[in-house]
Amino acid sequence: MNRPLHKPYNGLTAKSLLIAVFIFPVNVFWIIQLEVVRYTHPTLVHPLSNVIFIVFWLVIVGYSLKIISPKIGLTPQEILTVYIMLCVVSSLCSHDMIEILVTLMGHPFRFATSENEWRALFWRQLPEWLVVNDEKVLKGYYEGASSLYVKENLTAWIIPSLWWITFIFVLLTVMLCINIILRIQWTERERLTYPIIQLALEVTDQKLTFFRNRLMWFGFALASLISILNLLNSIFPELPYIPVKRQSINQYFTSRPWNAMGGVRVAFYPFVIGISFLIPLDLLFSCWFFYWLYKTELMIGKIIGMSNLPRFPYANEQGFGAYIGLLVFTFWAGRSHFKNLLHHFSNLHHAKIEEGNDNNEPIPYRLAFLGIIIGLAFLTIFSYKIGMALWVIPIFFAIYFLLSIMIARLRAELGFLVHDLHRIDPHSMIITGVGTRRLDTGTLITFSVYMFFNRAYRAHPMPQQLEALKISSVQNINPKQVAISILVATFMGSIVTFWLLLDNYYRHGAESGYYGPWALGFGRQVYNQLAGWMNYQQDNDLLGMSFAGIGLGLTSALMILRARFLWWPLHPLGYAMANSWGMSNLWSCLLVVWLIKFLILRHGGLKLYRRAIPFFLGMALGDYIFGGTWSIGSILTNTTLYQFWP
């Protein structure tokens, strides 16, 4: 697929940059209120509801201004550039990124006691240039009624914050360079569909075709009606409630062996049903099928006594093996592209790769490759300075970036809304492979402080970057400007997030009760785990490694069957995600969508399917717009109104 012959449009203009910079702090403050103070988590599910909400109103304002004067209106390319930047900023200021990091920086010094022995175990090894250990400074942070802008407070936080901002910037720059190398293979050669960005593309379409579609408004109205009724129920409990949010059905599984399944929830989120309509039919089926196969596995394990094993059925290890298997097949499918790239790197005369040269990329391939090398060198030195053993560093980041690539692929090809991968992370897999006994204190401390970008991957920035490059291709936006906008958003978003989190904590106090449980919960979780690693050293887990091998083998078998038989209905990604947090909350939505989509394709074919897409995207948009409105109302009234997620 060649790029349009038309000269690329400017997306990063003075107008779009000013709008984005103005919205950054508003967006970050909104996320803090929703995720830290309350319990609505927009950054855990995609597309990001807060960003869609903002873009929706930008489209309305931009279109209104165009009517007055075309010169002062906003083009779709400018609005989408703002969308890209807000997605990056939201990923950074999220429940799975900097929200965690800030809470880790002072926690061990505030809550060390004689009982937990943190002072003796690891106080001295914590890098002073990355933490805050002044008791007076931490007193204001945790108790509130203070100010960040006192000299002592600013001085204590600025150095470690700047180091972490630099680390985050380099980490995301490496991701961007990898995405640039992968883009042409996945976007133009394999032509992956990128379902997650479709709602943003439809909303910003210059012809407003989406908003002129009646079916879209029917879907919008349906989701809006549900949201309004549930809002009224939250204010007047005697009014009816439509049960679309997750709820446990464990009360129906109390006897053996059914109770071995653990928690089972059902939900019927309108936005999940709407966006998931774009997910391929085989993956929809595979998701709920493998979810229940996993639950069946738990029951069978209970019946035959396998549940006596400490972590049977080692679902995280199986998942890790499955993701590695998927990556192997992904790289195998693109082997000719990667061979051409190697030739391109080694040719002194800038040889063209098979799909075309790199003039259409944000930066040349050689520069992207150099960026990866320099970035990895920085990450290596940074990790070594913290205390990670030199032999562990390449293994740690190899696992991290391989998982990052897999998540980006998952989003680009299949568009699954939630990708958490709890306990499928570098430190968990390394500990499974070698145990904690062979890891020194510095390595375990580095694992702990790196938990802020490895606890879960629901707001992972790498797929956001890849989707931005796809938007650039679809809308013919200058790719260099898109790359610059990503880097600007990364740098400024990190600064704004640190600033507003610290400002809010000093105003209200992290332990004052104003914030939700995770203001202290992240630090407690991370440092209790670190103390456990040090107090109760363990050897490698051969059984866990074996189950990772089983996951790799089963995934390979499923991929071979898919390649040999076109009718084969099971996608290995459903197997990989079977025990995930996202699947436990969304399996019932996917079952409903699978049934609807199956019936539509069976009786109406592709024509009816395409006609139905606006209805389902309208459902998602309606849920997002009204859900966003209620969340703003909660902030303005200092109450908790109906929260549409989770």
Coordinates of N, CA and C in Angstrom, one line a residue, residues 520-617:
L520 N -1.4 4.6 48.9 CA -0.5 3.9 49.8 C -0.3 2.4 49.4
G521 N -1.3 1.9 48.7 CA -1.3 0.5 48.3 C -0.2 0.0 47.4
F522 N 0.2 0.8 46.5 CA 1.3 0.4 45.6 C 2.6 0.2 46.3
G523 N 3.0 1.2 47.2 CA 4.2 1.1 48.0 C 4.2 -0.1 48.9
R524 N 3.0 -0.3 49.6 CA 2.9 -1.4 50.5 C 3.1 -2.8 49.7
Q525 N 2.5 -2.9 48.6 CA 2.6 -4.1 47.8 C 4.0 -4.3 47.3
V526 N 4.7 -3.3 46.8 CA 6.0 -3.5 46.2 C 7.0 -3.8 47.3
Y527 N 7.1 -3.0 48.4 CA 8.1 -3.2 49.3 C 7.9 -4.4 50.3
N528 N 6.6 -4.8 50.5 CA 6.4 -6.0 51.2 C 6.9 -7.2 50.3
Q529 N 6.7 -7.1 49.0 CA 7.2 -8.2 48.1 C 8.7 -8.2 48.2
L530 N 9.4 -7.1 48.2 CA 10.8 -7.0 48.2 C 11.3 -7.6 49.5
A531 N 10.7 -7.3 50.6 CA 11.1 -7.9 51.9 C 10.9 -9.4 51.9
G532 N 9.8 -9.9 51.3 CA 9.6 -11.3 51.1 C 10.6 -12.0 50.3
W533 N 11.0 -11.4 49.2 CA 12.1 -11.9 48.4 C 13.4 -12.1 49.2
M534 N 13.7 -11.1 50.0 CA 15.0 -11.1 50.8 C 14.9 -12.0 52.0
N535 N 13.8 -12.1 52.6 CA 13.7 -12.9 53.8 C 13.5 -14.4 53.5
Y536 N 12.8 -14.7 52.4 CA 12.5 -16.1 52.1 C 13.0 -16.4 50.7
Q537 N 14.3 -16.6 50.6 CA 14.9 -16.9 49.3 C 14.4 -18.2 48.8
Q538 N 14.3 -18.2 47.4 CA 13.8 -19.5 46.8 C 14.7 -19.8 45.6
D539 N 14.6 -21.1 45.3 CA 15.3 -21.6 44.1 C 14.5 -21.4 42.9
N540 N 15.0 -21.7 41.7 CA 14.2 -21.6 40.5 C 13.1 -22.6 40.5
D541 N 12.0 -22.3 39.8 CA 10.8 -23.1 39.8 C 10.8 -23.9 38.5
L542 N 11.2 -25.1 38.6 CA 11.3 -26.0 37.4 C 9.9 -26.3 36.8
L543 N 9.0 -26.4 37.8 CA 7.6 -26.7 37.3 C 7.0 -25.5 36.6
G544 N 7.3 -24.3 37.1 CA 6.8 -23.1 36.4 C 7.4 -23.0 35.0
M545 N 8.7 -23.3 34.9 CA 9.4 -23.3 33.6 C 8.8 -24.3 32.7
S546 N 8.4 -25.5 33.2 CA 7.8 -26.5 32.4 C 6.5 -26.1 31.8
F547 N 5.7 -25.4 32.7 CA 4.4 -24.9 32.2 C 4.5 -23.8 31.1
A548 N 5.6 -23.0 31.3 CA 5.9 -22.0 30.2 C 6.2 -22.8 28.9
G549 N 6.9 -23.9 29.0 CA 7.2 -24.7 27.8 C 5.9 -25.3 27.2
I550 N 5.0 -25.7 28.1 CA 3.7 -26.2 27.7 C 2.9 -25.1 26.9
G551 N 2.9 -23.9 27.5 CA 2.3 -22.7 26.8 C 2.8 -22.5 25.4
L552 N 4.2 -22.5 25.3 CA 4.8 -22.3 24.0 C 4.4 -23.4 23.1
G553 N 4.4 -24.7 23.5 CA 4.1 -25.8 22.7 C 2.6 -25.8 22.2
L554 N 1.7 -25.5 23.1 CA 0.3 -25.4 22.7 C 0.0 -24.3 21.7
T555 N 0.7 -23.1 22.0 CA 0.5 -22.0 21.0 C 1.1 -22.3 19.7
S556 N 2.2 -23.0 19.6 CA 2.8 -23.4 18.3 C 1.8 -24.3 17.6
A557 N 1.2 -25.3 18.3 CA 0.3 -26.2 17.7 C -0.9 -25.5 17.2
L558 N -1.4 -24.5 18.0 CA -2.6 -23.8 17.5 C -2.3 -22.9 16.3
M559 N -1.1 -22.3 16.2 CA -0.7 -21.5 15.1 C -0.5 -22.4 13.8
I560 N 0.0 -23.6 14.0 CA 0.2 -24.5 12.9 C -1.2 -25.0 12.3
L561 N -2.1 -25.3 13.2 CA -3.5 -25.6 12.8 C -4.2 -24.5 12.1
R562 N -4.0 -23.3 12.6 CA -4.6 -22.1 11.9 C -4.0 -21.9 10.5
A563 N -2.7 -22.2 10.4 CA -2.1 -22.1 9.0 C -2.5 -23.2 8.1
R564 N -2.8 -24.4 8.6 CA -3.1 -25.6 7.8 C -4.6 -25.6 7.4
F565 N -5.4 -25.2 8.4 CA -6.9 -25.3 8.2 C -7.6 -23.9 8.3
L566 N -8.1 -23.4 7.2 CA -8.7 -22.1 7.3 C -9.9 -22.1 8.2
W567 N -10.6 -23.2 8.4 CA -11.8 -23.3 9.2 C -11.5 -23.4 10.7
W568 N -10.2 -23.5 11.1 CA -9.9 -23.7 12.5 C -10.3 -22.5 13.3
P569 N -11.2 -22.7 14.3 CA -11.8 -21.5 15.0 C -11.0 -21.0 16.2
L570 N -10.0 -21.6 16.6 CA -9.3 -21.2 17.9 C -8.1 -20.4 17.6
H571 N -8.0 -19.2 18.2 CA -6.9 -18.3 18.1 C -6.0 -18.4 19.3
P572 N -4.7 -18.6 19.2 CA -3.9 -18.8 20.4 C -3.9 -17.6 21.3
L573 N -4.2 -16.4 20.8 CA -4.2 -15.3 21.7 C -5.3 -15.4 22.8
G574 N -6.4 -16.0 22.5 CA -7.4 -16.3 23.5 C -6.9 -17.2 24.6
Y575 N -6.0 -18.2 24.2 CA -5.4 -19.0 25.2 C -4.4 -18.2 26.1
A576 N -3.6 -17.3 25.5 CA -2.7 -16.5 26.2 C -3.3 -15.6 27.2
M577 N -4.5 -15.1 26.9 CA -5.2 -14.1 27.8 C -6.2 -14.7 28.7
A578 N -6.3 -16.1 28.7 CA -7.4 -16.7 29.4 C -7.6 -16.4 30.9
N579 N -6.5 -16.2 31.6 CA -6.6 -15.9 33.0 C -6.4 -14.4 33.4
S580 N -6.4 -13.6 32.4 CA -6.1 -12.2 32.6 C -7.2 -11.4 33.3
W581 N -6.9 -10.3 34.0 CA -7.8 -9.4 34.6 C -8.9 -9.0 33.6
G582 N -8.4 -8.6 32.4 CA -9.3 -8.1 31.4 C -10.3 -9.2 31.0
M583 N -9.8 -10.4 30.8 CA -10.7 -11.5 30.4 C -11.7 -11.8 31.5
S584 N -11.3 -11.8 32.7 CA -12.2 -12.1 33.8 C -13.4 -11.1 33.9
N585 N -13.1 -9.8 33.4 CA -14.2 -8.8 33.5 C -15.0 -8.7 32.2
L586 N -14.4 -9.1 31.1 CA -15.0 -8.8 29.8 C -15.5 -10.1 29.0
W587 N -15.3 -11.3 29.5 CA -15.6 -12.5 28.8 C -17.1 -12.5 28.3
S588 N -18.0 -12.1 29.2 CA -19.4 -12.1 28.9 C -19.8 -11.1 27.8
C589 N -19.1 -10.0 27.8 CA -19.3 -9.0 26.7 C -18.9 -9.6 25.4
L590 N -17.7 -10.3 25.4 CA -17.2 -10.9 24.2 C -18.1 -12.0 23.7
L591 N -18.7 -12.8 24.6 CA -19.6 -13.8 24.2 C -20.9 -13.2 23.5
V592 N -21.4 -12.1 24.1 CA -22.6 -11.5 23.5 C -22.2 -11.0 22.1
V593 N -21.1 -10.3 22.0 CA -20.6 -9.8 20.7 C -20.4 -10.9 19.7
W594 N -19.8 -12.0 20.1 CA -19.6 -13.1 19.2 C -20.9 -13.6 18.7
L595 N -21.9 -13.8 19.5 CA -23.2 -14.3 19.1 C -23.8 -13.4 18.1
I596 N -23.8 -12.1 18.4 CA -24.4 -11.1 17.5 C -23.7 -11.0 16.2
K597 N -22.4 -11.0 16.2 CA -21.6 -10.9 15.0 C -21.8 -12.2 14.1
F598 N -21.8 -13.3 14.8 CA -22.0 -14.6 14.1 C -23.3 -14.6 13.3
L599 N -24.4 -14.1 14.0 CA -25.7 -14.1 13.4 C -25.8 -13.1 12.2
I600 N -25.1 -12.0 12.4 CA -25.1 -11.0 11.3 C -24.4 -11.5 10.1
L601 N -23.2 -12.1 10.3 CA -22.4 -12.6 9.2 C -23.1 -13.8 8.5
R602 N -23.8 -14.6 9.4 CA -24.4 -15.8 8.9 C -25.6 -15.4 8.0
H603 N -26.4 -14.5 8.4 CA -27.7 -14.2 7.7 C -27.6 -12.9 6.8
G604 N -26.6 -12.0 7.1 CA -26.6 -10.8 6.3 C -25.3 -10.6 5.5
G605 N -24.3 -11.4 5.9 CA -23.0 -11.3 5.2 C -22.2 -10.0 5.5
L606 N -21.2 -9.8 4.8 CA -20.3 -8.6 5.0 C -21.1 -7.3 4.8
K607 N -22.0 -7.3 3.9 CA -22.8 -6.0 3.7 C -23.5 -5.6 4.9
L608 N -24.2 -6.5 5.6 CA -25.0 -6.2 6.8 C -24.0 -5.8 7.9
Y609 N -22.9 -6.6 8.0 CA -21.9 -6.3 9.0 C -21.3 -4.9 8.9
R610 N -21.0 -4.4 7.7 CA -20.5 -3.1 7.5 C -21.5 -2.0 7.9
R611 N -22.8 -2.3 7.5 CA -23.9 -1.4 7.9 C -24.1 -1.3 9.4
A612 N -23.8 -2.4 10.1 CA -24.0 -2.4 11.5 C -22.9 -1.7 12.3
I613 N -21.7 -1.5 11.7 CA -20.6 -1.0 12.5 C -20.9 0.4 13.1
P614 N -21.5 1.3 12.4 CA -21.8 2.6 13.0 C -22.7 2.5 14.3
F615 N -23.6 1.6 14.3 CA -24.5 1.4 15.5 C -23.6 1.0 16.7
F616 N -22.7 0.1 16.5 CA -21.9 -0.4 17.6 C -20.9 0.7 18.1
L617 N -20.3 1.4 17.1 CA -19.4 2.5 17.5 C -20.2 3.6 18.1

